[in-house]
Coordinates of C-alpha atoms and ligand atoms in Angstrom, one line a residue:
M30 CA -7.7 34.6 -64.2
I31 CA -5.8 32.8 -61.5
D32 CA -2.4 31.2 -61.9
L33 CA -2.7 28.0 -59.5
T34 CA 1.0 27.2 -59.9
T35 CA 2.0 30.5 -58.0
Y36 CA -1.4 31.1 -56.0
Q37 CA -0.8 31.6 -52.2
P38 CA -4.1 30.6 -50.2
L39 CA -5.4 33.2 -48.0
G40 CA -6.2 32.7 -44.0
D41 CA -4.5 31.2 -40.8
K42 CA -5.8 27.5 -40.9
K43 CA -2.7 25.1 -41.4
N44 CA -3.4 22.5 -43.7
S45 CA -1.3 19.0 -43.2
A46 CA 1.7 18.0 -45.3
F47 CA -0.6 15.7 -47.1
F48 CA -2.7 18.8 -48.1
E49 CA 0.4 20.6 -49.2
E50 CA 1.6 18.0 -51.3
Y51 CA -1.5 16.9 -53.2
L52 CA -3.2 20.0 -53.9
P53 CA -0.5 20.9 -56.5
K54 CA -0.5 17.3 -57.9
I55 CA -4.2 17.7 -58.0
Y56 CA -4.1 21.1 -59.9
E57 CA -1.3 19.4 -62.2
R58 CA -3.4 16.1 -62.8
R59 CA -6.6 18.5 -63.8
E60 CA -4.5 20.3 -66.2
G61 CA -3.2 16.9 -67.9
A62 CA -6.6 15.9 -68.1
G63 CA -7.9 19.4 -69.5
L64 CA -10.3 19.5 -66.9
A65 CA -10.9 23.5 -67.1
D66 CA -12.0 22.9 -70.9
I67 CA -14.0 20.1 -70.3
V68 CA -16.1 21.1 -66.9
G69 CA -17.3 25.2 -66.8
E70 CA -19.4 27.3 -64.5
M71 CA -22.1 26.1 -62.4
A72 CA -25.1 25.5 -64.2
A73 CA -27.4 24.4 -61.4
V74 CA -28.0 23.5 -57.6
V75 CA -30.3 20.1 -56.9
I76 CA -32.3 19.8 -53.8
Q77 CA -34.8 17.4 -53.1
V78 CA -37.5 17.7 -50.7
E79 CA -40.1 15.1 -49.2
H80 CA -43.2 14.0 -51.1
G81 CA -46.1 16.7 -50.5
D82 CA -43.2 19.5 -49.8
A83 CA -42.7 20.8 -53.3
V84 CA -45.3 23.4 -53.4
N85 CA -44.8 24.9 -50.1
Y86 CA -41.1 24.8 -50.8
L87 CA -41.2 26.6 -54.1
A88 CA -43.9 29.2 -52.3
E89 CA -40.9 29.8 -49.5
L90 CA -38.3 30.2 -52.0
A91 CA -40.2 32.8 -53.9
V92 CA -40.6 34.9 -50.6
M93 CA -37.2 34.3 -49.5
G94 CA -35.1 34.8 -52.6
P95 CA -34.6 35.5 -56.4
Y96 CA -35.7 31.9 -57.8
R97 CA -38.9 31.5 -59.7
L98 CA -40.4 28.5 -61.0
V99 CA -40.0 28.3 -64.8
D100 CA -40.8 24.7 -65.8
S101 CA -42.0 21.7 -64.2
R102 CA -41.5 18.2 -65.7
L103 CA -42.6 14.4 -64.5
I104 CA -40.2 11.6 -64.6
E105 CA -40.8 8.1 -63.6
T106 CA -40.1 8.6 -59.6
H107 CA -40.3 12.3 -59.4
R108 CA -41.7 15.7 -60.1
V109 CA -38.6 17.9 -61.4
F110 CA -39.3 21.8 -61.0
M111 CA -36.4 24.2 -62.8
L112 CA -36.2 27.5 -61.2
R113 CA -34.2 30.4 -62.4
S114 CA -33.0 33.7 -60.9
Q115 CA -30.9 36.1 -63.2
P116 CA -29.6 33.9 -66.6
A117 CA -26.4 34.2 -65.8
F118 CA -26.7 32.7 -62.6
P119 CA -27.1 28.9 -61.9
R120 CA -30.9 27.4 -62.0
L121 CA -32.1 25.8 -59.0
I122 CA -33.8 22.3 -59.6
V123 CA -36.3 20.9 -57.0
L124 CA -36.8 17.2 -56.9
E125 CA -40.0 15.8 -55.1
P126 CA -40.7 11.9 -54.8
L127 CA -44.0 10.8 -56.1
T128 CA -44.9 8.8 -53.3
A129 CA -44.1 9.2 -49.6
T130 CA -42.5 5.7 -49.7
Y131 CA -39.8 6.3 -51.9
E132 CA -36.6 5.4 -51.0
D133 CA -33.0 6.0 -52.4
E134 CA -29.7 6.2 -51.0
T135 CA -30.3 9.6 -49.9
T136 CA -33.3 8.2 -47.8
R137 CA -31.1 5.7 -46.1
W138 CA -28.3 8.4 -45.3
N139 CA -30.7 10.7 -43.9
E140 CA -32.4 7.8 -41.7
L141 CA -29.0 7.2 -40.1
Y142 CA -29.2 10.6 -38.2
P143 CA -31.6 11.7 -35.5
L144 CA -32.7 15.1 -36.7
S145 CA -32.6 14.5 -40.7
R146 CA -34.8 11.1 -39.9
P147 CA -38.0 13.4 -39.9
K148 CA -37.7 14.6 -43.1
R149 CA -36.1 11.1 -44.8
N150 CA -36.1 12.6 -48.4
A151 CA -35.0 16.1 -48.0
R152 CA -31.5 17.1 -48.8
Y153 CA -29.5 19.1 -50.8
I154 CA -28.2 17.0 -53.3
G155 CA -25.3 18.7 -55.2
E156 CA -24.0 21.0 -58.2
V157 CA -24.6 20.4 -61.7
Y158 CA -21.8 21.9 -63.9
R159 CA -21.6 22.7 -67.6
A160 CA -19.6 20.3 -69.2
R161 CA -18.4 19.8 -73.1
S162 CA -19.7 16.4 -72.8
V163 CA -20.6 14.1 -70.4
E164 CA -18.6 11.2 -71.9
A165 CA -15.6 13.4 -71.6
V166 CA -16.0 14.0 -68.0
R167 CA -16.1 10.6 -67.4
E168 CA -13.4 9.7 -69.3
A169 CA -11.0 12.5 -67.6
L170 CA -12.4 11.5 -63.9
E171 CA -12.9 7.6 -64.2
P172 CA -9.5 7.0 -64.2
Q173 CA -9.0 9.1 -61.0
N174 CA -11.4 7.1 -58.9
I175 CA -14.7 9.3 -59.4
R176 CA -17.6 7.0 -59.3
F177 CA -20.5 7.9 -61.3
V178 CA -24.2 6.6 -61.5
Y179 CA -24.7 4.0 -64.1
E180 CA -27.9 2.8 -66.0
G181 CA -29.4 0.1 -63.3
D182 CA -27.5 2.0 -60.5
Q183 CA -30.0 4.4 -59.7
E184 CA -33.6 4.6 -58.2
N185 CA -34.0 8.2 -59.6
P186 CA -33.4 8.2 -63.3
F187 CA -32.5 12.0 -62.8
F188 CA -29.0 11.0 -61.6
C189 CA -28.3 9.3 -65.0
L190 CA -29.5 10.7 -68.0
P191 CA -27.6 10.6 -71.7
H192 CA -26.9 14.6 -71.2
L193 CA -26.9 14.7 -67.6
T194 CA -24.5 12.5 -65.1
F195 CA -23.8 12.6 -61.6
T196 CA -21.4 11.0 -59.2
F197 CA -22.0 8.8 -56.5
L198 CA -22.8 10.6 -53.1
S199 CA -19.3 11.8 -51.7
D200 CA -18.2 9.6 -48.4
F201 CA -17.0 13.0 -47.2
T202 CA -19.7 15.2 -47.9
Y203 CA -22.9 13.2 -49.0
N204 CA -23.1 15.6 -52.0
R205 CA -23.1 14.8 -55.3
V206 CA -21.5 16.5 -58.2
G207 CA -23.4 16.5 -61.6
Y208 CA -22.4 17.5 -65.4
V209 CA -24.7 18.8 -68.0
D210 CA -23.8 18.6 -71.7
V211 CA -26.9 20.7 -73.2
D212 CA -28.3 24.1 -72.2
L213 CA -30.7 23.7 -69.3
D214 CA -33.0 26.7 -70.5
D215 CA -33.2 25.4 -73.8
D216 CA -35.0 21.9 -73.8
L217 CA -35.4 19.8 -70.9
G218 CA -36.7 17.3 -73.4
A219 CA -33.1 17.2 -74.7
I220 CA -31.6 16.0 -71.2
G221 CA -34.6 13.5 -71.1
L222 CA -37.2 15.4 -69.2
D223 CA -39.5 15.0 -71.8
E224 CA -43.0 14.7 -70.0
E225 CA -44.5 18.2 -69.1
L226 CA -46.1 18.5 -66.0
T227 CA -49.1 20.9 -65.5
L228 CA -49.6 22.1 -61.7
P229 CA -53.0 22.5 -60.4
P230 CA -54.3 26.5 -60.5
A231 CA -54.4 26.6 -56.8
D232 CA -50.4 25.6 -56.5
V233 CA -49.5 27.9 -59.5
K234 CA -51.4 30.8 -57.7
R235 CA -49.7 30.0 -54.3
I236 CA -46.3 30.2 -55.7
E237 CA -47.2 33.3 -57.8
S238 CA -48.7 34.9 -54.7
A239 CA -45.8 34.3 -52.6
A240 CA -43.6 36.2 -55.3
E241 CA -46.1 39.0 -55.3
L242 CA -45.7 39.4 -51.6
Q243 CA -42.1 39.5 -51.7
A244 CA -42.5 42.2 -54.4
S245 CA -44.9 44.2 -52.4
H246 CA -42.6 44.5 -49.3
G247 CA -39.8 45.9 -51.9
I248 CA -37.5 42.7 -51.4
D249 CA -37.2 41.8 -55.0
G250 CA -34.4 43.2 -56.8
L251 CA -32.4 43.6 -53.4
V252 CA -31.9 39.8 -53.0
L253 CA -29.5 38.7 -55.9
G254 CA -28.2 35.3 -56.7
L255 CA -26.7 32.6 -54.7
D256 CA -23.3 33.9 -53.3
H257 CA -21.9 30.8 -51.6
M258 CA -23.0 27.2 -50.4
A259 CA -21.4 25.4 -47.4
T260 CA -21.1 22.1 -46.3
R261 CA -20.6 20.8 -43.1
I262 CA -18.1 17.8 -42.6
L263 CA -16.5 15.9 -40.0
A264 CA -13.1 17.1 -38.2
G265 CA -11.1 14.4 -39.7
E266 CA -12.3 14.9 -43.3
R267 CA -11.7 18.4 -44.3
E268 CA -8.7 17.9 -46.2
D269 CA -10.0 15.2 -48.1
A270 CA -13.5 16.8 -48.7
I271 CA -11.6 19.9 -50.3
L272 CA -9.6 18.1 -52.3
E273 CA -12.1 15.5 -53.8
Y274 CA -14.1 18.7 -54.6
L275 CA -11.3 19.9 -56.6
T276 CA -10.6 16.9 -58.4
M277 CA -13.9 17.0 -59.9
V278 CA -14.5 20.7 -60.6
P279 CA -12.4 23.6 -62.1
Y280 CA -12.7 25.4 -58.4
Y281 CA -9.4 26.4 -56.9
F282 CA -8.7 26.5 -52.8
W283 CA -9.0 30.4 -51.9
G284 CA -8.3 29.9 -48.3
A285 CA -9.3 28.6 -44.9
Y286 CA -9.7 30.6 -41.6
N287 CA -9.4 29.3 -38.3
I288 CA -12.4 30.2 -36.0
E289 CA -11.1 29.8 -32.7
E290 CA -14.1 30.7 -30.6
M291 CA -16.1 28.0 -32.4
N292 CA -13.4 25.5 -32.6
S293 CA -13.8 25.0 -36.4
S294 CA -12.6 26.6 -39.7
T295 CA -14.1 28.0 -42.7
N296 CA -12.6 26.7 -46.1
V297 CA -13.7 28.2 -49.5
T298 CA -13.1 27.1 -53.0
R299 CA -14.1 29.2 -55.8
H300 CA -14.4 29.3 -59.6
P301 CA -10.9 31.0 -60.8
N302 CA -12.0 32.7 -63.7
V303 CA -15.8 34.3 -63.5
D304 CA -16.0 37.9 -63.4
D305 CA -18.9 37.5 -60.6
D306 CA -18.8 34.9 -58.0
K307 CA -22.8 34.6 -58.3
K308 CA -22.2 33.3 -61.8
S309 CA -20.5 30.2 -60.0
P310 CA -20.9 30.4 -56.3
A311 CA -18.0 29.5 -53.8
R312 CA -18.1 26.1 -52.3
V313 CA -17.3 26.6 -48.5
F314 CA -16.1 23.4 -46.2
T315 CA -16.9 23.9 -42.7
A316 CA -15.3 21.5 -40.0
N317 CA -14.8 21.2 -36.3
N318 CA -10.8 21.5 -35.4
T319 CA -11.0 18.6 -33.3
P320 CA -13.3 15.4 -33.4
S321 CA -16.0 15.2 -30.9
F322 CA -14.1 12.8 -28.4
V323 CA -11.5 15.0 -27.6
N324 CA -13.5 18.1 -27.1
S325 CA -14.3 17.7 -23.4
F326 CA -10.4 17.7 -22.7
D327 CA -10.4 21.4 -23.1
G328 CA -14.0 22.1 -22.7
L329 CA -14.3 23.7 -26.3
P330 CA -17.4 24.5 -28.3
M331 CA -17.9 21.9 -31.3
P332 CA -21.1 23.2 -33.3
T333 CA -19.8 22.0 -36.6
E334 CA -19.3 18.6 -35.2
D335 CA -22.5 18.7 -33.4
F336 CA -24.2 19.5 -36.5
V337 CA -23.0 16.6 -38.6
R338 CA -23.5 14.1 -35.6
N339 CA -27.0 15.3 -35.7
F340 CA -27.4 15.7 -39.4
G341 CA -25.2 13.8 -41.0
R342 CA -22.7 15.5 -43.5
R343 CA -24.8 17.6 -45.8
M344 CA -25.2 21.2 -47.0
H345 CA -25.7 23.3 -44.0
H346 CA -26.7 26.9 -45.5
M347 CA -27.1 28.5 -49.0
A348 CA -26.3 32.1 -49.0
Y349 CA -27.9 34.9 -51.1
A350 CA -25.8 37.9 -51.8
V351 CA -27.9 41.1 -50.8
T352 CA -27.3 44.1 -53.1
D353 CA -24.8 46.8 -51.2
G354 CA -27.1 50.1 -50.3
H355 CA -29.5 51.7 -48.4
V356 CA -33.5 51.6 -48.3
A357 CA -34.0 55.1 -46.8
T358 CA -31.5 55.0 -43.8
E359 CA -31.5 51.3 -43.4
K360 CA -28.8 49.1 -44.9
N361 CA -30.5 46.5 -47.3
V362 CA -29.8 43.8 -45.5
D363 CA -31.5 45.0 -42.4
Y364 CA -34.5 46.1 -44.6
V365 CA -34.7 42.7 -46.0
V366 CA -34.6 40.8 -42.6
R367 CA -37.1 43.2 -41.2
E368 CA -39.6 42.8 -44.1
L369 CA -39.2 38.9 -44.0
R370 CA -39.8 38.9 -40.5
E371 CA -43.2 40.4 -40.9
L372 CA -43.9 37.9 -43.5
G373 CA -43.1 35.2 -41.1
T374 CA -39.6 34.3 -41.8
E375 CA -37.8 33.1 -38.7
F376 CA -34.1 34.0 -38.1
L377 CA -31.5 32.9 -35.7
A378 CA -30.2 35.9 -33.8
H379 CA -29.9 39.1 -35.4
V380 CA -27.8 40.6 -38.2
V381 CA -24.2 40.7 -37.3
G382 CA -21.3 42.7 -38.8
E383 CA -21.1 46.7 -39.2
C384 CA -20.8 48.4 -42.5
K385 CA -19.5 51.7 -41.6
D386 CA -16.9 53.4 -43.3
E387 CA -14.6 50.2 -44.4
P388 CA -15.1 47.2 -46.4
N389 CA -17.0 44.6 -44.3
L390 CA -19.9 42.0 -44.3
K391 CA -23.1 42.1 -42.9
Q392 CA -24.6 38.6 -42.5
I393 CA -27.4 36.8 -40.8
F394 CA -28.8 33.2 -40.9
S395 CA -32.7 32.2 -41.3
K396 CA -34.0 29.2 -39.3
A397 CA -33.6 26.1 -41.3
S398 CA -36.4 25.7 -43.9
P399 CA -38.8 22.9 -42.8
Y400 CA -38.8 21.6 -46.6
S401 CA -35.2 21.5 -47.5
L402 CA -33.4 21.4 -44.0
L403 CA -31.2 23.9 -45.3
I404 CA -30.6 27.7 -43.6
T405 CA -30.6 30.6 -46.0
E406 CA -27.6 33.4 -45.3
Y407 CA -28.1 36.7 -46.5
V408 CA -24.8 38.6 -46.8
E409 CA -24.3 42.3 -47.8
R410 CA -20.7 43.3 -48.8
C411 CA -20.2 46.7 -48.1
H412 CA -17.5 49.0 -49.7
G413 CA -16.8 46.2 -52.2
Y414 CA -15.6 43.5 -49.4
E415 CA -13.8 40.7 -51.1
G416 CA -14.1 38.0 -48.6
F417 CA -17.0 35.6 -47.5
F418 CA -17.1 36.2 -43.9
T419 CA -15.1 37.8 -41.2
R420 CA -14.0 35.7 -38.3
H421 CA -16.5 37.5 -35.6
N422 CA -19.2 37.2 -37.8
V423 CA -18.7 33.4 -38.4
A424 CA -18.2 32.8 -34.6
A425 CA -21.3 34.7 -33.8
L426 CA -23.2 33.0 -36.9
T427 CA -22.0 29.4 -35.9
A428 CA -22.8 29.9 -32.4
A429 CA -26.6 31.1 -33.1
A430 CA -27.0 28.3 -35.5
G431 CA -25.5 25.5 -32.8
E432 CA -28.4 26.5 -30.6
A433 CA -31.0 25.6 -33.1
E434 CA -29.4 22.3 -34.1
R435 CA -29.1 20.6 -30.6
Y436 CA -30.4 17.2 -30.1
E437 CA -31.9 16.4 -26.7
H438 CA -31.3 12.7 -25.8
G439 CA -31.4 11.8 -21.9
H440 CA -29.6 14.3 -20.2
V441 CA -26.9 14.8 -23.0
F442 CA -27.5 18.1 -24.9
D443 CA -25.7 18.3 -28.7
Ligands
FE2_28 FE1 -22.0 31.2 -45.4

């Protein structure tokens, strides 16, 4: 348990006087509103894919990570798929519109950006947290100007159900936060998802074969749950995005590091009282240090700002923790990556970081999924390394991702 009144955030990224003033005020206001009693750990993450992509995405998830399909439901506008890794870790919910012409605010925001336009409904939507009651959440957060989706506002009924509520898309992250007050394993009917969906046998087979393929390559069991998810935001909105998130969930500002070589910073928020981060994964915010229009003064790199300009503010990657150890003489993450490459998964560059005698991290980014547009990161913490990144690794990963996220228009390359 962390005492937020005395905790000193880690890292060397300087925050403004505004941030220093409001961070403790937000913690204090949370205390007054009883947020930590009302909102608990992360229950699920929600990802929407384009119409027709769900089965391919579920198969991709089964090859690349620990998530397995456990339930499928039908609502007015979407197919809803519930996936599970380990019982104590968050569920993964995949939403797939029933028609190619489906449109809501997610579609409209995707259409604003050149590289997200081709997959107009593909977006990481947000996290769902366990709550004592959705009414209590609204009562606590509405006076703090957090906006929720109300009956009649929504095109997708999933975002406004009696036991599941979501905020508006954040203007700073384009993500939502959801709150659920029933057990997602118990009965999806209880949250209003009462129509069961039976997938055609060929689709079931395709997803199961993907899982079997993963097992036959010895990857299952090595890739554990979600370690962290990282949102990319504009340079000028870094502090607002973090403080807004800390208003809505009982996380704390763990620390922020300046990644000088990439002209960006990595900012980490975590749950203060879980014994394993995978039970309520860290939420990371990455932002350029300067806005794009001043970058040419110093000729600095700006892959993070370019990503946001090309795709819009959005979740950039989900990271899975790889259990620390060896397969024969190979570190687990090297083994997993080599086997996944054999199965056709493409990666950006190579595994970075070394695991020798000291605590350290080995990490790698996959190429972005064609279905979710998310990169998958694999991270192995060696010798009990506590942090989420090393400066050297992040610089290398950011550079590798930046190469793949360029948008070519005329003779200007982002
Ligand atoms: Fe990461």
